[in-house]
Tab-separated table of C-alpha atoms and ligand atoms in Angstrom:
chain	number	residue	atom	x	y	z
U	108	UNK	CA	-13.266	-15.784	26.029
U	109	UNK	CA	-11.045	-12.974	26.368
U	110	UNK	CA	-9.086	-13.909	23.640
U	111	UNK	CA	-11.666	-15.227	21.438
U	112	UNK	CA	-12.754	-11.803	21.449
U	113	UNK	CA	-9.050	-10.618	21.144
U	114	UNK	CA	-8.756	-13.017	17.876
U	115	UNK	CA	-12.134	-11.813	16.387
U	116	UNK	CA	-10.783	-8.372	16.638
U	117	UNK	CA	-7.783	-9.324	14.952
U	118	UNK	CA	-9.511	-10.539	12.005
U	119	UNK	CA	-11.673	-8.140	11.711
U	120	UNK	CA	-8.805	-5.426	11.881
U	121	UNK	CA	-7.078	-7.253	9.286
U	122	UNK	CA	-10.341	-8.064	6.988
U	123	UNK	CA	-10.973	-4.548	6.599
U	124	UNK	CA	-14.329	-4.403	8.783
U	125	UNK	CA	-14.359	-1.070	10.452
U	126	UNK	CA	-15.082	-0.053	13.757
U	127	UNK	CA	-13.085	-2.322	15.711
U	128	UNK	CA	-9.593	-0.973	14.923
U	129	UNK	CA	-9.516	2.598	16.140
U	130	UNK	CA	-6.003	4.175	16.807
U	131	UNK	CA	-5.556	4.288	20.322
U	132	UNK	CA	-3.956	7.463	21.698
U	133	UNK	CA	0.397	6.613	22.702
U	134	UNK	CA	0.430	6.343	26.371
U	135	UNK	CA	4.099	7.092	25.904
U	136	UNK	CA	4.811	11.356	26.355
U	137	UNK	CA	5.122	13.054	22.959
U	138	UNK	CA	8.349	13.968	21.575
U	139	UNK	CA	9.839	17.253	22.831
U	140	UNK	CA	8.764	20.413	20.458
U	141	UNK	CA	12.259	20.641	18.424
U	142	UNK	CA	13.683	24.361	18.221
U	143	UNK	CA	14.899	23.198	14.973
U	144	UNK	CA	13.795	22.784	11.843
U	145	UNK	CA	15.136	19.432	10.315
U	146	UNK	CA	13.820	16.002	10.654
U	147	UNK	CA	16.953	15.048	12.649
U	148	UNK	CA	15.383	16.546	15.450
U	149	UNK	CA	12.968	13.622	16.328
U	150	UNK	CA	13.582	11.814	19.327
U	151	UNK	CA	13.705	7.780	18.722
U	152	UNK	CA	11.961	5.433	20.209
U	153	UNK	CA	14.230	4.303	23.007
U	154	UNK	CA	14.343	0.469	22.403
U	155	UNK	CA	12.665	0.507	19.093
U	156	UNK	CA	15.170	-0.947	17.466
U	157	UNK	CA	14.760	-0.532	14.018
U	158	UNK	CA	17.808	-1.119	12.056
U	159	UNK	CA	19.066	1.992	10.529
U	160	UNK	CA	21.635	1.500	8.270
U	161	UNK	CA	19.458	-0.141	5.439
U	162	UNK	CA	18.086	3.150	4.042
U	163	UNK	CA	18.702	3.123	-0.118
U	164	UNK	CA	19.200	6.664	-1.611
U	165	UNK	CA	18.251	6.248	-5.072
U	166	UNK	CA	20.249	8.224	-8.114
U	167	UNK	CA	17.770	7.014	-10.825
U	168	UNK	CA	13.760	5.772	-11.050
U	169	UNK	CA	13.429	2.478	-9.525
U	170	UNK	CA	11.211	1.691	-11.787
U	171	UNK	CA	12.163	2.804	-15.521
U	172	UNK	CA	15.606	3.692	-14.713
U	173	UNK	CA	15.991	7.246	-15.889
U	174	UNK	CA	18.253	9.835	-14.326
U	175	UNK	CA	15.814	12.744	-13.850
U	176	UNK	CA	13.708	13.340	-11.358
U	177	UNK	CA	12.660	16.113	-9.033
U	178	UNK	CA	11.988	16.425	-5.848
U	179	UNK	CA	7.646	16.727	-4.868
U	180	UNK	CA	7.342	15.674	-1.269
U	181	UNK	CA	9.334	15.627	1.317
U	182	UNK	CA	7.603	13.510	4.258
U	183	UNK	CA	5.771	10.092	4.184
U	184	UNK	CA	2.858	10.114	7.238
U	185	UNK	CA	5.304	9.433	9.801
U	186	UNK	CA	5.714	12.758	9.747
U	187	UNK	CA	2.378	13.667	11.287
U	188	UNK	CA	2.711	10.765	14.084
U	189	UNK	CA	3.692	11.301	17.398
U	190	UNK	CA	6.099	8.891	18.282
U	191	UNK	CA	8.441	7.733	15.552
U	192	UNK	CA	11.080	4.619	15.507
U	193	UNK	CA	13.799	7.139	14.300
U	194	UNK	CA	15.072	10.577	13.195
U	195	UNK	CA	15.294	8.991	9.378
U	196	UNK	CA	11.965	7.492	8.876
U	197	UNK	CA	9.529	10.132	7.832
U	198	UNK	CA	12.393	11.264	5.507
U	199	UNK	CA	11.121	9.667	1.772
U	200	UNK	CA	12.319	12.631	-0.576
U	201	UNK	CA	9.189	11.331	-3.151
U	202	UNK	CA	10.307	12.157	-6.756
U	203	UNK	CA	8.620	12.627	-9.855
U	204	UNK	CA	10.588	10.713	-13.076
U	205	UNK	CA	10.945	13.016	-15.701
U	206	UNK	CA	10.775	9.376	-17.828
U	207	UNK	CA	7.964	7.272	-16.563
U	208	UNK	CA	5.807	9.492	-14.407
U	209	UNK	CA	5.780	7.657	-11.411
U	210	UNK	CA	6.678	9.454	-8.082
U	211	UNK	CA	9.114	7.421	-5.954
U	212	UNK	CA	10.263	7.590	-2.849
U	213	UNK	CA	14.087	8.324	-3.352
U	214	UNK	CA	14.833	7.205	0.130
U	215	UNK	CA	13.773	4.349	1.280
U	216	UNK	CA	13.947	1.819	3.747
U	217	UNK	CA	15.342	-2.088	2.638
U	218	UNK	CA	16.331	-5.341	4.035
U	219	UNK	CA	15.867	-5.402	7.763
U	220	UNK	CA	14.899	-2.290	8.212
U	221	UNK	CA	11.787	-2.481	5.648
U	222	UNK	CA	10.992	-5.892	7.553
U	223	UNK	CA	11.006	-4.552	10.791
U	224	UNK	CA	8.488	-1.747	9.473
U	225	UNK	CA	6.606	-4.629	8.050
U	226	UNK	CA	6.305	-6.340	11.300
U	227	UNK	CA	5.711	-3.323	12.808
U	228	UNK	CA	2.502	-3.223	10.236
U	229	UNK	CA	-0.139	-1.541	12.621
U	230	UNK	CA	1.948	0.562	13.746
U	231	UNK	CA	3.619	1.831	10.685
U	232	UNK	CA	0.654	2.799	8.663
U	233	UNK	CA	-0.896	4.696	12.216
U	234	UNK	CA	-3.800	2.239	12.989
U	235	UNK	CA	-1.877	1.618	16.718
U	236	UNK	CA	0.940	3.964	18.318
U	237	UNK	CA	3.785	2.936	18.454
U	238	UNK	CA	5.068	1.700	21.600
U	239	UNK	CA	1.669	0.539	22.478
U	240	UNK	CA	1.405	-2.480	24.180
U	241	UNK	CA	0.785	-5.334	20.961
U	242	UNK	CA	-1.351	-7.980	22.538
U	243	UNK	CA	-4.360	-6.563	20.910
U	244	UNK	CA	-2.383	-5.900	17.816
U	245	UNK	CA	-4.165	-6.915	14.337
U	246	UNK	CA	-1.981	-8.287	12.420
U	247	UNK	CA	-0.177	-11.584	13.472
U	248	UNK	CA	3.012	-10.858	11.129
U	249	UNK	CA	5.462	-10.842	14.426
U	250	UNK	CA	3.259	-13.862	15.810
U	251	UNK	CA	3.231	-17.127	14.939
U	252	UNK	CA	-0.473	-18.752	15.002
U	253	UNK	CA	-0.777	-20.752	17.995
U	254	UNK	CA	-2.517	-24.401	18.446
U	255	UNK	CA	-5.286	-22.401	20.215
U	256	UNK	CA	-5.579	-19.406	17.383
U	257	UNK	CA	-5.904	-22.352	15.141
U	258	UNK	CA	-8.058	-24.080	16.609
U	259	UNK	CA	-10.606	-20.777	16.942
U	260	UNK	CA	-9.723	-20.017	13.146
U	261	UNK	CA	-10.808	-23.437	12.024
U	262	UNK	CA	-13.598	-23.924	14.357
U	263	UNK	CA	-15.337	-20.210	12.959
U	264	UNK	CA	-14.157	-20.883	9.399
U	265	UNK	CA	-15.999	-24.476	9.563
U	266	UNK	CA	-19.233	-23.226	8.757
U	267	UNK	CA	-17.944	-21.960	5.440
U	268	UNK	CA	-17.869	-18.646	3.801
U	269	UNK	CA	-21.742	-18.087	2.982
U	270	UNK	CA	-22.931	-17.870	6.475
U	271	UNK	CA	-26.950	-16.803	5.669
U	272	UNK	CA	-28.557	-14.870	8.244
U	273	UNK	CA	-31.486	-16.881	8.868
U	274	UNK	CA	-29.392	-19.249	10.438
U	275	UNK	CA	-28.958	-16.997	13.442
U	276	UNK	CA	-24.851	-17.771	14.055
U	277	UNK	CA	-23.303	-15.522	16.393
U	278	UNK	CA	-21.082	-13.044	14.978
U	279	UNK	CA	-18.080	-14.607	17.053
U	280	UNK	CA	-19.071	-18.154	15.876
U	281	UNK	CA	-17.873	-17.145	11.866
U	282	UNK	CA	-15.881	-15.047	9.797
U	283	UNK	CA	-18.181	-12.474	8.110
U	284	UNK	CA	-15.162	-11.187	6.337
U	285	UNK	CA	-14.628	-14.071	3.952
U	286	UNK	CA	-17.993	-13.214	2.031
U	287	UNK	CA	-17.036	-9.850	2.396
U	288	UNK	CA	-13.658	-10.443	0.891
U	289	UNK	CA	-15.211	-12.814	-1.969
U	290	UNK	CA	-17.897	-10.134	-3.169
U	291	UNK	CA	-15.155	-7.729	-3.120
U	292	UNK	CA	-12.693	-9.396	-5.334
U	293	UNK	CA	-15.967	-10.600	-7.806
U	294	UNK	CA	-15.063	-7.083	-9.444
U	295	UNK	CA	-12.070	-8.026	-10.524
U	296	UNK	CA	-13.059	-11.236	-11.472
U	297	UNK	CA	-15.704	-9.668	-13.757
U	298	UNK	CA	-13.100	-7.946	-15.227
U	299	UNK	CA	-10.937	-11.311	-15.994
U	300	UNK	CA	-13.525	-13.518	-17.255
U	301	UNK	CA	-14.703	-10.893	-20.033
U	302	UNK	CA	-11.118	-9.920	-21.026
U	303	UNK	CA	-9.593	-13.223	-21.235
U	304	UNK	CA	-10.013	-16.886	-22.269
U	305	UNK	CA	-9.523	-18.447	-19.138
U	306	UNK	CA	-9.593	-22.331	-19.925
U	307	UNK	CA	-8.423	-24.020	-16.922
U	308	UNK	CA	-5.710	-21.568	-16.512
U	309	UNK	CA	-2.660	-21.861	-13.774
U	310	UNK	CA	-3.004	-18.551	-11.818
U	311	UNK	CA	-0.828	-17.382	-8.970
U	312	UNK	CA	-2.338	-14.539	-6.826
U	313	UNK	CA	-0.034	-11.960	-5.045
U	314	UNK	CA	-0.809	-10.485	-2.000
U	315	UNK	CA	-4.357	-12.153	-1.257
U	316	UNK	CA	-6.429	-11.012	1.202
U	317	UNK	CA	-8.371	-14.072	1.726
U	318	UNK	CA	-7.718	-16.401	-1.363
U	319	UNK	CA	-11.123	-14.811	-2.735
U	320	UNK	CA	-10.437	-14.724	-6.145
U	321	UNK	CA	-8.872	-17.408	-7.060
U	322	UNK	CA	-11.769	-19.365	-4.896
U	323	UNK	CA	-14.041	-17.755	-7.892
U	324	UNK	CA	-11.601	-18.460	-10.507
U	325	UNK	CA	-11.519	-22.129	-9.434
U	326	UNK	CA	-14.920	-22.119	-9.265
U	327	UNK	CA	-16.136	-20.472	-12.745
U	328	UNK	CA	-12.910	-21.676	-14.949
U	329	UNK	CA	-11.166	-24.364	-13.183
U	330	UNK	CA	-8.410	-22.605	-12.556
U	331	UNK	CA	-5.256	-23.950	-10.803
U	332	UNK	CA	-4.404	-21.307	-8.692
U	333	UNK	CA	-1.238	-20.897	-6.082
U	334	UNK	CA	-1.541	-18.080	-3.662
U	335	UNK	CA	0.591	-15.762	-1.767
U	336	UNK	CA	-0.370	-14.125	1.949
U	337	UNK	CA	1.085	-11.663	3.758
U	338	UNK	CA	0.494	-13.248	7.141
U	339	UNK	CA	-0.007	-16.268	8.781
U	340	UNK	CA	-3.400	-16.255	9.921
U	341	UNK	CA	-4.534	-16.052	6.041
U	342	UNK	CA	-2.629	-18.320	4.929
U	343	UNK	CA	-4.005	-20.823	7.198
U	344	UNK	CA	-7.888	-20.148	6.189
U	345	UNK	CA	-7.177	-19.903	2.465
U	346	UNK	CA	-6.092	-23.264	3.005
U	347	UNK	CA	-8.513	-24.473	5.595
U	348	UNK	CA	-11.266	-23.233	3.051
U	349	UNK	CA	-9.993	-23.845	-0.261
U	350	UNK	CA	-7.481	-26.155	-0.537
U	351	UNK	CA	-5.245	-24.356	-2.633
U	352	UNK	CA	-1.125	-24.219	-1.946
U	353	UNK	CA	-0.499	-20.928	-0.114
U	354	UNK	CA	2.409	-19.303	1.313
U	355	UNK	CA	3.176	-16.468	3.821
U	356	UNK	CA	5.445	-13.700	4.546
U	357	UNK	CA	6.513	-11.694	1.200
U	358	UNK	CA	9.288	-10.184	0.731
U	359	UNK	CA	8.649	-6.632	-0.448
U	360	UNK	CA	12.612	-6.138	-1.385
U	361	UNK	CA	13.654	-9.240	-2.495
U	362	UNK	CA	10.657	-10.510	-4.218
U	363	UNK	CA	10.198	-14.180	-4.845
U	364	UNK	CA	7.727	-16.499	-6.435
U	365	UNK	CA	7.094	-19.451	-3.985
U	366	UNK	CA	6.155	-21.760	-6.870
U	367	UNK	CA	7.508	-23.864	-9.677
U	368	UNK	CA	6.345	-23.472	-12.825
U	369	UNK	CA	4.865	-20.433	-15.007
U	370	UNK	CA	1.223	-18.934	-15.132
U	371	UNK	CA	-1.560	-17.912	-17.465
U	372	UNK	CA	-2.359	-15.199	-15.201
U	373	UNK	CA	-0.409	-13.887	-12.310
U	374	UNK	CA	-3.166	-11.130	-10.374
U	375	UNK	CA	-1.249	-8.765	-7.782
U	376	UNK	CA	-2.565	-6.922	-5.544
U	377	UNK	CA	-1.264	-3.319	-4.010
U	378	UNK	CA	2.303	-4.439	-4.545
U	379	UNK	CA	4.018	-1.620	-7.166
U	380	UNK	CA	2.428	0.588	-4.590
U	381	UNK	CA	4.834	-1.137	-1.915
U	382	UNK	CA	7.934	-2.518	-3.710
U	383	UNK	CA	11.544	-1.774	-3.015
U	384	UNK	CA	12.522	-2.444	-5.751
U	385	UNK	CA	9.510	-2.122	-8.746
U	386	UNK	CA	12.029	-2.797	-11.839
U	387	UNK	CA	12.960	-6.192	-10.079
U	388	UNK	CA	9.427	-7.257	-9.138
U	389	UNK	CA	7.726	-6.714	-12.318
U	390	UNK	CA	10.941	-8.811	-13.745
U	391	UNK	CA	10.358	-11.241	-11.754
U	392	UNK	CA	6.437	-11.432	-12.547
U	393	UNK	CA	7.537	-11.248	-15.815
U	394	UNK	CA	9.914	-14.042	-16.046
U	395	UNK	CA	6.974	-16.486	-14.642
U	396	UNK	CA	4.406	-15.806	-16.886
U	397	UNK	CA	3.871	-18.134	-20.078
U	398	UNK	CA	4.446	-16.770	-23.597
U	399	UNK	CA	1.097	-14.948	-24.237
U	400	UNK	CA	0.421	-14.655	-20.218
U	401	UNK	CA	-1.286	-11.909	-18.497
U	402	UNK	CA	-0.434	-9.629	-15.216
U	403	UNK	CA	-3.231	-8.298	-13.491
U	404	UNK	CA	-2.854	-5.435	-10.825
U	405	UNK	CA	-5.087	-4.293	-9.047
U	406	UNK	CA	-5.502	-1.912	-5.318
U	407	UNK	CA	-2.709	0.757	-6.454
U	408	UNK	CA	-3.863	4.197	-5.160
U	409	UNK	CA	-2.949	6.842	-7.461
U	410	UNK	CA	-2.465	10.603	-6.847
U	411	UNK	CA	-5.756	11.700	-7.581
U	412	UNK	CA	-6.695	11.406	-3.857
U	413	UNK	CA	-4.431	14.206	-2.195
U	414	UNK	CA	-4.053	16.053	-5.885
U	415	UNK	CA	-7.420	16.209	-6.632
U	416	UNK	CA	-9.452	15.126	-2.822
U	417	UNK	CA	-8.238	17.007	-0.742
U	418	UNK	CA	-6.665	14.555	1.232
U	419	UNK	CA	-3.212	15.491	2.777
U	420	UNK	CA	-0.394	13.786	0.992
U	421	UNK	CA	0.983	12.981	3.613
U	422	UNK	CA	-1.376	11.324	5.187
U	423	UNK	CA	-1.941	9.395	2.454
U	424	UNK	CA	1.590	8.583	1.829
U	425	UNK	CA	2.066	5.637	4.118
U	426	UNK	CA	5.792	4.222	4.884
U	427	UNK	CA	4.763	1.150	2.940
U	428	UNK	CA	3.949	3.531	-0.644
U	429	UNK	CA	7.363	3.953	-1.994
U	430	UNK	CA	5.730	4.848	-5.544
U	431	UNK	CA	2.156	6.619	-6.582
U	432	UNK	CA	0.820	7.474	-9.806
U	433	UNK	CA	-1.518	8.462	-12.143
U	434	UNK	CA	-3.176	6.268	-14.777
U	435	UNK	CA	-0.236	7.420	-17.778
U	436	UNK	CA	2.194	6.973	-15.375
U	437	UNK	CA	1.250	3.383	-14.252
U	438	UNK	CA	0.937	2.645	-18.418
U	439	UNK	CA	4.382	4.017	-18.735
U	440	UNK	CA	5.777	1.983	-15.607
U	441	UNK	CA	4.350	-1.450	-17.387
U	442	UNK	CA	5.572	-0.449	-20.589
U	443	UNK	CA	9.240	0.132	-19.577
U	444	UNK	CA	9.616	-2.746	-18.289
U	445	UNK	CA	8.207	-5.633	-20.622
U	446	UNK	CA	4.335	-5.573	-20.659
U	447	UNK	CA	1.841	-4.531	-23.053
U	448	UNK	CA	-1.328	-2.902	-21.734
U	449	UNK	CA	-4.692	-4.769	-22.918
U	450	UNK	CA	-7.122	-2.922	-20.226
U	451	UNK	CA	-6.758	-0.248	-17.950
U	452	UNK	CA	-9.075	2.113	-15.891
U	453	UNK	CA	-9.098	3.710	-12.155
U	454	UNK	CA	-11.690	3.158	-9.678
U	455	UNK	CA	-12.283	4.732	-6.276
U	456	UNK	CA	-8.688	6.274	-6.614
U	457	UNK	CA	-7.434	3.341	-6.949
U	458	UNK	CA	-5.504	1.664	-10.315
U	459	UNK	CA	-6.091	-2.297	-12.091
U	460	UNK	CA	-4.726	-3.048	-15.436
U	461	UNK	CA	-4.606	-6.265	-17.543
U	462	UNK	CA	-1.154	-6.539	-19.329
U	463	UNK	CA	0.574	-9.124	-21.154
U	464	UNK	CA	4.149	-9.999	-21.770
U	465	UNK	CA	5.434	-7.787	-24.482
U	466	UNK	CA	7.485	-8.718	-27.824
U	467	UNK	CA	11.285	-7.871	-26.709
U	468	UNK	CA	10.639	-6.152	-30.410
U	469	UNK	CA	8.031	-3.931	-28.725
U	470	UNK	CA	10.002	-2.258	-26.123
U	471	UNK	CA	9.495	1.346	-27.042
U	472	UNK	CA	7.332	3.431	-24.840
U	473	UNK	CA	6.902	7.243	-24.802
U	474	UNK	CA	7.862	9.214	-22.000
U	475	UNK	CA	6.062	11.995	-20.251
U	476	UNK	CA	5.947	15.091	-22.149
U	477	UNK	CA	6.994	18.498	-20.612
U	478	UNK	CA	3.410	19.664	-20.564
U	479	UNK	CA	2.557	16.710	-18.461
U	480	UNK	CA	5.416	17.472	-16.536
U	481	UNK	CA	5.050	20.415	-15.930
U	482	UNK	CA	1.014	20.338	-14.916
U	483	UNK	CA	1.867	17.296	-12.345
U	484	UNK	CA	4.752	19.032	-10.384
U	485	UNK	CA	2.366	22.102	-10.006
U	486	UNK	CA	-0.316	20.031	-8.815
U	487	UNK	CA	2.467	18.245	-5.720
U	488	UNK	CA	3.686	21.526	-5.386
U	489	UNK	CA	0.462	22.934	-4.040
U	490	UNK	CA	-0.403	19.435	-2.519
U	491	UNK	CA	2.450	19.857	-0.527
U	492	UNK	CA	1.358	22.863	0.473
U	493	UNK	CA	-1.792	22.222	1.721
U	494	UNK	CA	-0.272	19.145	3.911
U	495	UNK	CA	1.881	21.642	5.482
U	496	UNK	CA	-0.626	23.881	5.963
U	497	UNK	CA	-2.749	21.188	7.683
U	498	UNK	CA	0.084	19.621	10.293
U	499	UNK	CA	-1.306	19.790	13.682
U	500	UNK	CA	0.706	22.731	15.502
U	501	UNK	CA	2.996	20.529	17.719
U	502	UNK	CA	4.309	18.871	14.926
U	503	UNK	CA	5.558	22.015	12.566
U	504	UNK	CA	8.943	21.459	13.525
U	505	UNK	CA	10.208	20.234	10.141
U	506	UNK	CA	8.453	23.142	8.287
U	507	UNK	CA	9.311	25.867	10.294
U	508	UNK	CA	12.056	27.482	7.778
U	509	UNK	CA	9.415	27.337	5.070
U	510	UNK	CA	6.143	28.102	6.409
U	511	UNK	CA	6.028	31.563	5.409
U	512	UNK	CA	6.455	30.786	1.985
U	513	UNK	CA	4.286	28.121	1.604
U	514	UNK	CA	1.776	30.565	3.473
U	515	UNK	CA	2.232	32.847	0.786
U	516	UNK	CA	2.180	30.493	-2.165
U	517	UNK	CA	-1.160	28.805	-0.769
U	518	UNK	CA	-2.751	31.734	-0.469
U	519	UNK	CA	-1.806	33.315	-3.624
U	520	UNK	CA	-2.792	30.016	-4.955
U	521	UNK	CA	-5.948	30.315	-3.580
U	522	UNK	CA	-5.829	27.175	-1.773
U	523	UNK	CA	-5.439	28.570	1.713
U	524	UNK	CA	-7.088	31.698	3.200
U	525	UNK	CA	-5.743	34.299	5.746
U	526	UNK	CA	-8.128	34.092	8.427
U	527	UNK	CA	-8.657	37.991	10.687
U	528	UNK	CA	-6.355	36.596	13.432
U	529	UNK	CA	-3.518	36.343	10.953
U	530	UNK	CA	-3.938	32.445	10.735
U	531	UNK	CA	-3.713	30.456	7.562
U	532	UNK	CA	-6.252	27.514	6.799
U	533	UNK	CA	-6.726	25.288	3.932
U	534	UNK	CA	-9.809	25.545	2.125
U	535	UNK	CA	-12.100	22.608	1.724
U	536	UNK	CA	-12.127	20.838	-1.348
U	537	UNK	CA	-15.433	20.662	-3.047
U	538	UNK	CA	-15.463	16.820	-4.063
U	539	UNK	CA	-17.759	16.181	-7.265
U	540	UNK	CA	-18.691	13.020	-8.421
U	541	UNK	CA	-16.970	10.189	-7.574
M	298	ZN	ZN1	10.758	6.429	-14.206
């Protein structure tokens, strides 16, 4: 029973339902307040082990090359935990490409060390602290499925994905996330079936939740689709419910397609967001996609949230998001490297696009004008700011030689105010629309 309950949690963690995942507070002491003011003064994790000589320090754009950049954000949102794995993780140096737009993380984690983070999942993006004790952990990426995990997966998935509530079911007998996942992903299905001709098309889907929409592509356009899973657990209920071939386990550096053959359509989701190395991937995508075929991405969060929300940057800027962008910038990135934009547009903060292989005769793209430029490192600047501004007091460490000035500028900016006991807080943004 106990871990029935312990599996249902797990799935519901990793469906997205909320509620049931709530950080829990480290049990572990806090790392000692440093007396100075660089990131090398964070304690590791004694035992952690995460390697630490895979860390790439980037000289160009990872993802259209160019040499210039400059330097927006300093931190990624291990800077605001805690208890960190070591002194170098927080440590991103996110850049804005003069070229393409996109802001990248010009240090950044590979190989084993971006693996380890990966298995680490929960922990890395803040949902559980680290060191915490992983039975109840959500994702099984470190875990194989058992017989007995199986056996509950298959048992609950059994009576299907349209579970109607006159039926009465318990909610630990099914999976309410697999409707929840398929009425989710009929968006972007919506989007496909107007756009394109899909006539029994071969599709591979990256990074699939639950095999949703390729289960509707199947369904509407018999499509012949091949999908990819980050973990185990999916993999085994996209194929328990649908049939389809389906892999596990991608490799975020060294990308590979687990298939033969080329596609009509390849659909990715949240992976430019996370890529080591973006150039490579989109090659990759690229090179399996049949003359006239189509990329769709979809689930990449662009700046808008912490330029525009309100939202610390940091916060937002997971270990996982090595590049974030705004709608030109994303354009650009597709452009410089081989793909033709048929259909863009940004919803809830978050990026899809329909592209298609490009002519090798089509390969010019324009950069980012200085204007543009300009505007967007004004915007980080004061972004940055405010995320300063808003680390919790025990954790100021890192800023301490530049708080004044960032003080100053927020304030002048009119971001921050001086409150009458000579503290500094960061205004609330007033969110319109949507
Ligand atoms: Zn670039």
């Amino acid at each position: 029973m106990a871990m029935l309950s312990r599996l249902t949690r797990r799935l519901s963690g990793l469906l997205g339902n909320a509620g049931n995942a709530a950080p829990t507070p480290t049990a572990l002491p806090p790392r000692k307040s440093a007396d100075t003011e660089s990131a090398q003064t964070y304690d590791a994790i004694e035992g952690s082990a995460c390697p630490r000589d895979v860390v790439l320090s980037l000289d160009q754009c990872p993802v259209c090359g160019a040499a210039e950049f400059t330097k927006v954000c300093r931190y990624n949102r291990f800077v605001l935990f805690d208890r960190v794995p070591d002194a170098d993780v927080s440590l991103y140096n996110y850049s804005l490409c003069h070229s393409c737009g996109v802001v990248f993380a010009a240090r950044r984690p590979a190989g084993a060390r971006y693996a380890w983070l990966l298995e680490h999942f929960e922990e890395t993006i803040g949902r559980v602290a680290l060191g915490q004790e992983r039975s109840g952990k959500i994702t099984i990426s470190s875990h194989d499925l058992t017989d007995e995990g199986r056996k509950d997966l298959r048992r609950m998935a059994a009576h299907g994905v349209f579970v109607s509530g006159h039926l009465g079911l318990a909610r630990r007998d099914y999976l309410p996330s697999l409707m929840n996942d398929r009425l989710a992903a009929s968006v972007h299905a919506e989007i496909l079936g107007s756009l394109l001709p899909l006539k029994t098309p071969r599709v591979l889907e990256i990074r699939s939740r639950l095999g949703s929409l390729s289960a509707i592509l199947a369904r509407l356009y018999d499509a012949r689709c091949h999908v990819m899973t980050l973990f185990q657990n999916q993999q085994f209920l996209v194929q328990e419910l649908y049939g389809m071939p389906v892999s596990s386990r991608i490799d975020f550096d060294a990308f590979q397609v687990p298939f033969e053959g080329t596609f009509d359509l390849i659909v990715s989701n949240h992976m430019l967001t996370h890529a080591v190395r973006p150039r490579e991937f989109l090659a990759a995508v690229r090179e399996r996609l049949a003359p006239g075929g189509h990329l769709y991405l979809y689930g990449e969060p662009v700046e808008t949230e912490f330029l525009e929300r309100g939202k610390s940057m940091f916060n937002t800027l997971n270990a996982f998001h090595l590049q974030t962008f705004d709608q030109a910038s994303a354009i650009r990135a597709l452009e410089a490297n081989g793909f033709r934009v048929v259909f863009c547009t940004v919803r809830d903060d978050l990026f899809m696009a329909l592209a298609q292989v490009a002519d090798p005769a089509d390969g010019e793209w324009t950069r980012m004008s200085d204007t543009e430029r300009s505007r967007r490192r004004k915007e980080y600047r004061q972004a940055s700011d405010t995320a300063i501004l808003r680390v919790p007091e025990s954790l100021r460490a890192p800023f301490a030689h530049e708080w004044d000035e960032v003080a100053r500028r927020a304030v002048a900016a009119g971001t921050a105010v001086l409150t009458k006991d000579g503290r500094v807080t960061v205004k609330r943004v007033e969110v319109s629309g949507g």
